[in-house]
Short mmCIF file of C-alpha atoms and ligand atoms in Angstrom, two decimals:
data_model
loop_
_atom_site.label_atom_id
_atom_site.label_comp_id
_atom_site.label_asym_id
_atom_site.label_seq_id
_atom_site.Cartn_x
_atom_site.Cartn_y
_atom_site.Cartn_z
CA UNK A 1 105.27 116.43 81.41
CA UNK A 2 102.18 114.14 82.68
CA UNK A 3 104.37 111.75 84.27
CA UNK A 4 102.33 111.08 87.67
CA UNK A 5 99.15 112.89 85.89
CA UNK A 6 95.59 111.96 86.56
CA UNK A 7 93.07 112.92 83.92
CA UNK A 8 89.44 112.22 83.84
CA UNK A 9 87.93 112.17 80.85
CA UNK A 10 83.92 112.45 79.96
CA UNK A 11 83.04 111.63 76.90
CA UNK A 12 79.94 112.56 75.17
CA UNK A 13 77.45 111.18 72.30
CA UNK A 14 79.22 113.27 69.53
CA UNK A 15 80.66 111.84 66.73
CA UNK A 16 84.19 112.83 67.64
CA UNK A 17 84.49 110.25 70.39
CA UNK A 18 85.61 107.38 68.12
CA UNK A 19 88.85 109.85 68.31
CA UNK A 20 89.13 109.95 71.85
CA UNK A 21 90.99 106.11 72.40
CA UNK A 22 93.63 107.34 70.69
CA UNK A 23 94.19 110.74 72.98
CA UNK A 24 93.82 108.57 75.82
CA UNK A 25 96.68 105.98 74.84
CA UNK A 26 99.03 109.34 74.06
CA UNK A 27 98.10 110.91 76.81
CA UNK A 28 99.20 107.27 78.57
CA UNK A 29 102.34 107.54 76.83
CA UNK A 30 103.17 110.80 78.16
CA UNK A 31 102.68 109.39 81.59
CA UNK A 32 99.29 110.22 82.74
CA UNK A 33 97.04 107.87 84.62
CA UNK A 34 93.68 108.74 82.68
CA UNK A 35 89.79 107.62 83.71
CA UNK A 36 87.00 107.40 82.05
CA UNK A 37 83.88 108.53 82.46
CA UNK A 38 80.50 108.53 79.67
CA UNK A 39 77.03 109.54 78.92
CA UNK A 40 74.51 107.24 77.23
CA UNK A 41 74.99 108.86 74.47
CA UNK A 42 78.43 108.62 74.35
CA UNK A 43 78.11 104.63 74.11
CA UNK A 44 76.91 105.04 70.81
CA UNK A 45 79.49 105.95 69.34
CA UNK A 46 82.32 104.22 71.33
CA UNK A 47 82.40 100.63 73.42
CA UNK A 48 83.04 101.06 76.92
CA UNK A 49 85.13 97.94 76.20
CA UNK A 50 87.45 99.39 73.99
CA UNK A 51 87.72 102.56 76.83
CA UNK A 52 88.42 100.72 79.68
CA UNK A 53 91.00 98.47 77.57
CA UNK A 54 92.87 101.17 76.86
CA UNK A 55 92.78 103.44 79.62
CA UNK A 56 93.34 100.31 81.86
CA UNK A 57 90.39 101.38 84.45
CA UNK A 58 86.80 101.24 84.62
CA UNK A 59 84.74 103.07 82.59
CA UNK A 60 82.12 104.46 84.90
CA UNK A 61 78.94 105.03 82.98
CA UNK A 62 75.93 106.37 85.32
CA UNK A 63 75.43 107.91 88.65
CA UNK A 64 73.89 104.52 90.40
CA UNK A 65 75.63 100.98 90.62
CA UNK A 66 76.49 99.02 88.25
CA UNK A 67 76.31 95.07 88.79
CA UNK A 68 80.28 94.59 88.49
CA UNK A 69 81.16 98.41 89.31
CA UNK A 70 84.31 98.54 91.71
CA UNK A 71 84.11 102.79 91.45
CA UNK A 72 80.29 102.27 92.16
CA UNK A 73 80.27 100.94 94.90
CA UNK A 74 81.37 104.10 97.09
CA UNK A 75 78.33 105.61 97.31
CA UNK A 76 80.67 108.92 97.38
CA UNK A 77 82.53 107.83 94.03
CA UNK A 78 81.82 111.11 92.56
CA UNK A 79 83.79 112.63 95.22
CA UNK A 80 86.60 110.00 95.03
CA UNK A 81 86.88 110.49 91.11
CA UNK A 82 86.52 114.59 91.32
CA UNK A 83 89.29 114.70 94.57
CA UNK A 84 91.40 112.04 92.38
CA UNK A 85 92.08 114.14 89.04
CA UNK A 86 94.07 117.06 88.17
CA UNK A 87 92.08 117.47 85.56
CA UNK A 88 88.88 116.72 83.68
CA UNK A 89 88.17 116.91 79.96
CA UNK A 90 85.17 116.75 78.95
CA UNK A 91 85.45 115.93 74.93
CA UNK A 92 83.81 115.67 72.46
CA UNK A 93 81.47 117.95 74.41
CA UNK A 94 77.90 118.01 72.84
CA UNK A 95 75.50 120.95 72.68
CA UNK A 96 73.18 119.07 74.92
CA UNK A 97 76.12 118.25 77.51
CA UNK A 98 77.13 122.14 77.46
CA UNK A 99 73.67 123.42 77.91
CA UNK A 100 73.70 120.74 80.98
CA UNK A 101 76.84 122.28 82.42
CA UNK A 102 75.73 125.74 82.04
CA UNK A 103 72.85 125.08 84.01
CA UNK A 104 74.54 123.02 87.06
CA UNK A 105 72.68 119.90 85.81
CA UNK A 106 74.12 116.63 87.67
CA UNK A 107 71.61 114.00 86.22
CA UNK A 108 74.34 111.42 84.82
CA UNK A 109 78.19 111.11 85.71
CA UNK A 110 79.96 112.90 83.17
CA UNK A 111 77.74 116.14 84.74
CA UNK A 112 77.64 115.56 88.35
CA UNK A 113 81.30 115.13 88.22
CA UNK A 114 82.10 118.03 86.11
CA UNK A 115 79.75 119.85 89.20
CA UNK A 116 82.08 117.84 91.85
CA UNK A 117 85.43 119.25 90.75
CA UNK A 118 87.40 121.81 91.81
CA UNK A 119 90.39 121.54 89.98
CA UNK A 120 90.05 122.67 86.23
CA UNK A 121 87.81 121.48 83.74
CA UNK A 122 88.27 121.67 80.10
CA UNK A 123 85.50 121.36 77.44
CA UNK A 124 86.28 120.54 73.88
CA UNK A 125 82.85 121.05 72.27
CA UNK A 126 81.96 119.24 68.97
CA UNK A 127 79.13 119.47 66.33
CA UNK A 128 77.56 120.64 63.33
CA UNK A 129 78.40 124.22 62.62
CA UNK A 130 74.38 125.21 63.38
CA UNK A 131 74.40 124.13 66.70
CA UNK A 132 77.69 125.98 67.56
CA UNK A 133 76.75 129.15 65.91
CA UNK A 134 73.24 128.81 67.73
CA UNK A 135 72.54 131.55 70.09
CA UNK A 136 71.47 129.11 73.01
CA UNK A 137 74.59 126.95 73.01
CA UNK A 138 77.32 130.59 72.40
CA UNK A 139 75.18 131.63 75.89
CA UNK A 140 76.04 128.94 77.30
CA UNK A 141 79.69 128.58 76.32
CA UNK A 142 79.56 132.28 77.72
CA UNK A 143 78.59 130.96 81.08
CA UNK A 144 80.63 128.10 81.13
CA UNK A 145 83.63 130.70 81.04
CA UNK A 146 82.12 133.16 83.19
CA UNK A 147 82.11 129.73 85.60
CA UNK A 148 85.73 128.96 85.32
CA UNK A 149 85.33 126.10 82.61
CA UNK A 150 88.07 126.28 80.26
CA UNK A 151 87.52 125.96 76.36
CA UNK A 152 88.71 125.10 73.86
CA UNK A 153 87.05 126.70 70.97
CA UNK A 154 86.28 123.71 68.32
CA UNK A 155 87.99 124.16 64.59
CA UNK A 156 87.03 124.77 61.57
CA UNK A 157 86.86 122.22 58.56
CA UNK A 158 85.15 119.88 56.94
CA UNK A 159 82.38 118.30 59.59
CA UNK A 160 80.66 114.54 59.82
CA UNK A 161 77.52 115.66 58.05
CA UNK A 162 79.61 116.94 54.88
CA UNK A 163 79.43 120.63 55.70
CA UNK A 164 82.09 123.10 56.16
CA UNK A 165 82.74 125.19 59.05
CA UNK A 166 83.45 125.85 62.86
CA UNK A 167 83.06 122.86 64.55
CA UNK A 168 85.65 119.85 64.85
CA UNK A 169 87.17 118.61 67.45
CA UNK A 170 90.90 119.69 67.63
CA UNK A 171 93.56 117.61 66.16
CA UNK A 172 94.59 115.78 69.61
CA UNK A 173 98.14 117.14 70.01
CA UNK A 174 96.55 120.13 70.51
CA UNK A 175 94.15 119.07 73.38
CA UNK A 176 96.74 117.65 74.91
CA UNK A 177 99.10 120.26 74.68
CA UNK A 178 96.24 122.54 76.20
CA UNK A 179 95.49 119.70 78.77
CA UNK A 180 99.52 120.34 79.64
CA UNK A 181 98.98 123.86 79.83
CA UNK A 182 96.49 123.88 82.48
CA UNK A 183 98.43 120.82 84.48
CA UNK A 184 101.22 123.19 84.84
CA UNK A 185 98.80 125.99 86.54
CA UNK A 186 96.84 123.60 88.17
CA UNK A 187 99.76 122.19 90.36
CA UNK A 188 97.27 123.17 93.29
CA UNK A 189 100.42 125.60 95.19
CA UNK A 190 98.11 127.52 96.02
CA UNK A 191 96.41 125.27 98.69
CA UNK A 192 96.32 126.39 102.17
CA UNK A 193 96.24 129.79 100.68
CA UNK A 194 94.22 133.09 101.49
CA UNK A 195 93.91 134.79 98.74
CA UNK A 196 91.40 138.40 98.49
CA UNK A 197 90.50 140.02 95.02
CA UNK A 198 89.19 142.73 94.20
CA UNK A 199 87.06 143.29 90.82
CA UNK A 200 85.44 145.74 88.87
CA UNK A 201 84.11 149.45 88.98
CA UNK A 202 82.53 150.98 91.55
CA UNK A 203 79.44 153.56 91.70
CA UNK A 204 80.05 157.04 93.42
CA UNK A 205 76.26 158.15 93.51
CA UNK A 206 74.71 161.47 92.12
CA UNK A 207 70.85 160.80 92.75
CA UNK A 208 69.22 158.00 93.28
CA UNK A 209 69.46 157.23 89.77
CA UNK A 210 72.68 158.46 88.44
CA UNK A 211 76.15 157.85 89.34
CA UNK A 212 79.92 158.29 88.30
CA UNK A 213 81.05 154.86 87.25
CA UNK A 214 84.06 153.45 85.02
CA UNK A 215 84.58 150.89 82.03
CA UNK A 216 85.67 148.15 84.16
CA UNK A 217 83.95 144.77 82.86
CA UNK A 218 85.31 143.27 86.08
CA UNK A 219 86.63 140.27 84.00
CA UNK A 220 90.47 140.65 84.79
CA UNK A 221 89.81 140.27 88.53
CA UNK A 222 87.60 137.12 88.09
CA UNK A 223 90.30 135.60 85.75
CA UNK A 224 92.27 135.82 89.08
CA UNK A 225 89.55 134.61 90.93
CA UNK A 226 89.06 131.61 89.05
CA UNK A 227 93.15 130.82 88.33
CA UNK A 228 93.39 130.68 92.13
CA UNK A 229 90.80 128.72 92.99
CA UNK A 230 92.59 126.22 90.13
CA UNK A 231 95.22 126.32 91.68
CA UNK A 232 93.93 124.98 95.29
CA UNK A 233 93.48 128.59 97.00
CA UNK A 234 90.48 130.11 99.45
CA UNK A 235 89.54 132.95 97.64
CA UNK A 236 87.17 135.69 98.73
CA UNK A 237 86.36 138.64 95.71
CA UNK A 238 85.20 141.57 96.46
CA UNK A 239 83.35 143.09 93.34
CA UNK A 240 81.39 146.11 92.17
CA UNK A 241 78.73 145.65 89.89
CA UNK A 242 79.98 143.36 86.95
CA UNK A 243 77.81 141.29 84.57
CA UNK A 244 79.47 138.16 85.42
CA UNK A 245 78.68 134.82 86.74
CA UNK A 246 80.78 133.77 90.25
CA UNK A 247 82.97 131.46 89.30
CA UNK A 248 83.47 128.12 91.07
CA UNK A 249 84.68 127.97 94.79
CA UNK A 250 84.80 131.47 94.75
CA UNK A 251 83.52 133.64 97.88
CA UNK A 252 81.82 136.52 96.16
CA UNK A 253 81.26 139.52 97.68
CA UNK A 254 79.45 142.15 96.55
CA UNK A 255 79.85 146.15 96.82
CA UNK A 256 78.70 149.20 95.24
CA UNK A 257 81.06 152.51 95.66
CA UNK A 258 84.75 152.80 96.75
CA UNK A 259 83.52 153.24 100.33
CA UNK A 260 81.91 149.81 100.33
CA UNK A 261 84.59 148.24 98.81
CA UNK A 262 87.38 150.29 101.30
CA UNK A 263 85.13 148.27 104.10
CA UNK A 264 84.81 145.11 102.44
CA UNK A 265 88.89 145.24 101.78
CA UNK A 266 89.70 146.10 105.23
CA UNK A 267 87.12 143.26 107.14
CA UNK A 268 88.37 140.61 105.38
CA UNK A 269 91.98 141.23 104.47
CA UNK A 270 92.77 139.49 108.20
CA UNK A 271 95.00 136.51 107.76
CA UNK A 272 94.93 136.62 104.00
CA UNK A 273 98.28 135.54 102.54
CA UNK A 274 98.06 137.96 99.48
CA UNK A 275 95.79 140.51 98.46
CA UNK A 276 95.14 141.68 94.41
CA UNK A 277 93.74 144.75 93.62
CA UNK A 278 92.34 144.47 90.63
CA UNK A 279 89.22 146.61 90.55
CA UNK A 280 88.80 150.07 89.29
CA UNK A 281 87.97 151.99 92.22
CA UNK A 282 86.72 155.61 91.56
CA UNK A 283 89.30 158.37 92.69
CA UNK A 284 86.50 160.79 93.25
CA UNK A 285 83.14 160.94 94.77
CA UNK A 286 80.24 163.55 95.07
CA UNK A 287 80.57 165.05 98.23
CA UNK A 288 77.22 165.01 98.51
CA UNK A 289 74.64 163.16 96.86
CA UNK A 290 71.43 163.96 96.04
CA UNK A 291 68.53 162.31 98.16
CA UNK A 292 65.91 163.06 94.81
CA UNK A 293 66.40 162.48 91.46
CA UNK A 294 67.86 165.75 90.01
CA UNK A 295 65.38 166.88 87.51
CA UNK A 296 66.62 169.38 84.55
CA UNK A 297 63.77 171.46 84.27
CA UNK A 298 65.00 172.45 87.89
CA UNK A 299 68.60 173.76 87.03
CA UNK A 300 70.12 176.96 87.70
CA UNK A 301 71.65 178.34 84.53
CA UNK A 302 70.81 175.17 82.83
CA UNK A 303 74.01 173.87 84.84
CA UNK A 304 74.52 170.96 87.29
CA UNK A 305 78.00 171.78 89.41
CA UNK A 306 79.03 168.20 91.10
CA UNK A 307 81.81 169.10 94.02
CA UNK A 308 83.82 165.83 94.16
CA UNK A 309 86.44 164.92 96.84
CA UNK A 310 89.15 161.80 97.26
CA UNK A 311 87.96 158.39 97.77
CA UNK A 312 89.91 156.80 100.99
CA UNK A 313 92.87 154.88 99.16
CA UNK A 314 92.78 151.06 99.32
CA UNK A 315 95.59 150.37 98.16
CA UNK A 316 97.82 152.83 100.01
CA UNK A 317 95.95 152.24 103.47
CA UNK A 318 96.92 148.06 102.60
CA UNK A 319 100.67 148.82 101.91
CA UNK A 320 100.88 151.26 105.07
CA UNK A 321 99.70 148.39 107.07
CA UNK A 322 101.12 145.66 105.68
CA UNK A 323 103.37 143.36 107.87
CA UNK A 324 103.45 140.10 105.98
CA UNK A 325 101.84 138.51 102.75
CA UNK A 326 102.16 139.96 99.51
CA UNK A 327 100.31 142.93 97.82
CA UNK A 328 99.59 143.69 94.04
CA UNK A 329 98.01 146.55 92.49
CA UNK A 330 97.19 147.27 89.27
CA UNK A 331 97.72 150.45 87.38
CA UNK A 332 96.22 151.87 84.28
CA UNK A 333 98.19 154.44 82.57
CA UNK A 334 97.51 155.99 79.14
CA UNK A 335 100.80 157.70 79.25
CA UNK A 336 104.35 157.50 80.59
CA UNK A 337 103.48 154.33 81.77
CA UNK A 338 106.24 152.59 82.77
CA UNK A 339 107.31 155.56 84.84
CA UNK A 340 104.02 155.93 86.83
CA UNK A 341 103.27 152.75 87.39
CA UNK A 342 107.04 152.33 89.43
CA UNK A 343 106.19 155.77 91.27
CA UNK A 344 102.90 153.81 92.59
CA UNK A 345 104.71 150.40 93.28
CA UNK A 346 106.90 152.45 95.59
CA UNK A 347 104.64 155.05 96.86
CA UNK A 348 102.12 152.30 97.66
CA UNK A 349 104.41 149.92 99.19
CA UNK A 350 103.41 147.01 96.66
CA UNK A 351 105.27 143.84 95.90
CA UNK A 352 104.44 143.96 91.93
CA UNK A 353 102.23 146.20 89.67
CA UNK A 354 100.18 144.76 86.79
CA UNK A 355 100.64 147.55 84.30
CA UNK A 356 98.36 147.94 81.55
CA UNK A 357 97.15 150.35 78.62
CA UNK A 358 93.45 151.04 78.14
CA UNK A 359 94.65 152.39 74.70
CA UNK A 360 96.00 148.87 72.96
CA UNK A 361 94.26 146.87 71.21
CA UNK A 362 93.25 143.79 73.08
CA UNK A 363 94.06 144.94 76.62
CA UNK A 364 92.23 146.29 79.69
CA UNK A 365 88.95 147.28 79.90
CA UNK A 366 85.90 144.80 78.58
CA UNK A 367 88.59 142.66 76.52
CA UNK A 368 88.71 138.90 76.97
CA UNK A 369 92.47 139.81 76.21
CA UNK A 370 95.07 141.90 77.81
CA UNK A 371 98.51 143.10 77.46
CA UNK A 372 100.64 143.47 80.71
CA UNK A 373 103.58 144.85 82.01
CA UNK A 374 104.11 143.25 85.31
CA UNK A 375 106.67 145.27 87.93
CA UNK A 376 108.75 143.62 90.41
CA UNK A 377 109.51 146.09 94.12
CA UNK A 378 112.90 144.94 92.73
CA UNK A 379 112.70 146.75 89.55
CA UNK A 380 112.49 143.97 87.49
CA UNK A 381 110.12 144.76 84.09
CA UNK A 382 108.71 141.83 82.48
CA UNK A 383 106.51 142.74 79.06
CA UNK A 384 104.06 140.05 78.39
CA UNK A 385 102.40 139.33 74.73
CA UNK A 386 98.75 139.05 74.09
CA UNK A 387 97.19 136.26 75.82
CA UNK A 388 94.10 135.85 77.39
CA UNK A 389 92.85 137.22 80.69
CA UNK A 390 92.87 133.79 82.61
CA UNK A 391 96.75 133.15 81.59
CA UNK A 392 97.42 136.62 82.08
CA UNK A 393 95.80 135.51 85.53
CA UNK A 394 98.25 132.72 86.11
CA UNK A 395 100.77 134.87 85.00
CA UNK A 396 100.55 136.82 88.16
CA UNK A 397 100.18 134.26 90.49
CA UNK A 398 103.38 132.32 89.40
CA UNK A 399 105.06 135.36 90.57
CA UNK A 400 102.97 135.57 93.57
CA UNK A 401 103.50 131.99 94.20
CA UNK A 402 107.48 132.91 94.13
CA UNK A 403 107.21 136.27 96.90
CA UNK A 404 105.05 133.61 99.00
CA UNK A 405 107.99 131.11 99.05
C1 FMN B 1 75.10 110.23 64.34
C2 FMN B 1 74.98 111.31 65.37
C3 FMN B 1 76.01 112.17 65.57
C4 FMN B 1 75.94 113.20 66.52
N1 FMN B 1 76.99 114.04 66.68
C5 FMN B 1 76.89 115.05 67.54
C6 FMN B 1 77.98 115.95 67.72
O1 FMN B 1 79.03 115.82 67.10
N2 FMN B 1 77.84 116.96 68.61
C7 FMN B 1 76.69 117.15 69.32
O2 FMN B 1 76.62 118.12 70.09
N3 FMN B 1 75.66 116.28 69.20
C8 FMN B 1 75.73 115.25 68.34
N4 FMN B 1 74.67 114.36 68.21
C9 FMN B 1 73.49 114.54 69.07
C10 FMN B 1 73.73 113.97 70.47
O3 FMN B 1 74.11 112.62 70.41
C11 FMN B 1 72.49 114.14 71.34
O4 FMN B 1 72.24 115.54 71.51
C12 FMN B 1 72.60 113.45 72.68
O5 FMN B 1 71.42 113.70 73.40
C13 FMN B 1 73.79 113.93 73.48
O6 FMN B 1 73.75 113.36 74.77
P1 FMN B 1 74.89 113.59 75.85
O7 FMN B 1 75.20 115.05 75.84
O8 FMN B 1 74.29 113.14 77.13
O9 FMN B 1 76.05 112.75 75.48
C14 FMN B 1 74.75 113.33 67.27
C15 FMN B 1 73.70 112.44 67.09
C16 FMN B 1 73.81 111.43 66.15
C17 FMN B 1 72.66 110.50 65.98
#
């Protein structure tokens, strides 16, 4: 499974790094090539001797030269070492390292290179139940995933200081199997790919103040936004308003109403290789809005009649035109699902539909979850389980990955 592998690891100064020699000689085992890299901190609690004896390279331990560094001695080593793994995990991962990473800090090397990568990085955080539960470091875990860090949410049990609670490190078959898990989406085949995404709601104005919107959190498309730049592509997303951070080596682009985002879609769907529709554009749209604030004391019959007419459709004006590449929508059904999502497939000219239900628990809108049927043009029906967004991201582009073969 990690035969031909390269893993970078950063350790921390938690107390969970006396663990981490071990993970590294299974993760050996396996067949990875693995590299170290540590804070200060992290020396603490762990030799740099007994890291680079069993990892079989040298430990690199700041961001300036050491006397007998070989790694150092590129002044671009942080480069080399980002451009060299498949993967970095960053564990233990302290409270003080996360709030670093949340905050794009690069000030020793297990942060700038975490900064340098662009294939995945995973964070194991570690530490006292307190600090975990602390508001500051769940805000910055938040970012960290709104980035396109992956996490892996630490355990609960009995902790260093004698307390009980969320906060261990996983047992280290599980890191590695997660490390696994993210090597087999991270196999860069998207490289040399043009991939556009679309992402969350749009606005159709009333007033200046009001508007018709949807529940879209936006987070499904970004889970595809981040998955494909893991796996090596040039992605552009084009998004409506969403409270999310833009993940790494992600174009962002941002709109406000289905117009905008018809325009956006059309200017830079040129020489894209596929195209995702993931956002919830609005079907309708006030034919006209009003230039002033529309005040109620003003209303006729206490009533406010809104005349609405079709938005353009993206979708259908993509699959008209489409020569080459490969299209996906995404439909929403409540009911009869399966039946109208395959009448849109075909009417729209799509290559698969991402069928979901805003009604189950754990899928669509605002969930960190969702549940997916995914359509094939060649009727195929595939009915995926619970997972989270970002696999149900990777999901999709394995079968993308396939149509672009
Ligand atoms: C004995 C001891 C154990 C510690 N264990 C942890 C830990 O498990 N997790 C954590 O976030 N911080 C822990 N700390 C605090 C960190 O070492 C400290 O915040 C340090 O600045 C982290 O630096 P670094 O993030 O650059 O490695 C511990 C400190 C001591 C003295």
């Amino acid at each position: 499974m990690l035969k031909g592998k390269n893993i970078l690891i950063g350790l921390t100064g938690g107390i969970a790094a006396y663990k981490i020699p071990q993970l590294i000689r299974d993760l050996k085992k396996s067949g990875a090539s693995v590299k170290i890299v540590m804070t200060d901190a992290a020396k603490e609690f762990v030799t740099p001797l007994t890291l680079s004896t069993v990892s079989g390279n040298e430990v690199v331990m700041g961001n300036f030269p050491q006397s007998d560094s070989n790694v150092l001695s590129a002044g671009t080593w942080h480069i080399d070492l980002a451009q060299w793994a498949h993967v970095m995990l960053i564990a233990p991962a302290t409270a003080n390292t996360i709030a670093k990473l949340a905050h794009g800090y690069a000030d020793n090397a297990v942060t700038t290179l975490a900064l340098a990568m662009r294939a995945p990085v995973v964070v194991s955080p570690s530490m006292d139940v307190d600090m975990w539960q602390r508001t500051q470091t769940q805000n910055n875990i938040t970012s960290l995933r709104e980035l396109g860090y992956i996490i892996l949410p630490p355990e609960e049990g009995e902790l260093a200081s004698g307390l009980v609670g969320q906060g261990r490190l996983p047992d280290l078959p599980k890191i590695q199997n997660a490390v696994e898990e993210i090597l087999q989406f991270a196999h860069q085949d998207f490289r040399g790919k043009k991939i556009l995404i679309t992402a969350g709601p749009t606005r159709e104005a009333i007033d200046p103040v009001r508007y018709i919107g949807n529940r879209s959190s936006g987070k499904m498309g970004f889970a595809l936004a981040t998955a494909a730049a893991h796996r090596g592509a040039e992605v552009k997303l084009i998004t409506g308003h969403v409270q999310i951070q833009t993940p790494k080596n992600v174009h962002r682009i941002d709109v406000e109403n289905a117009q905008q985002m018809y325009n956006a879609v059309m200017k830079h769907k040129k020489g894209t290789d596929a195209i995702i529709m993931a956002a919830a554009v609005a079907d309708f749209t006030p034919i006209n809005s009003f230039s002033k604030k529309v005040k109620k004391e003003e209303l006729d019959n206490d009533t406010l009649l809104l005349k609405l007419k079709k938005t353009k459709d993206i979708l259908h004006s993509l699959g008209e035109g489409k020569k080459e590449g490969v299209l996906v929508g995404f439909s929403l059904e409540t009911h009869n699902d399966i039946h109208n999502a395959m009448e849109k497939l075909k009417r729209k000219k799509l290559d698969l539909i991402i069928l979901n239900n805003p009604k189950k628990k754990g899928a669509a809108f605002d969930s960190d979850t969702n549940i997916v049927t995914i359509i094939s043009k060649n009727g195929k029906i595939e009915k995926l389980k619970k997972m989270p967004k970002y696999d149900v991201a990777n999901e999709i582009l394995n079968r993308v990955s396939k149509l672009l073969k």
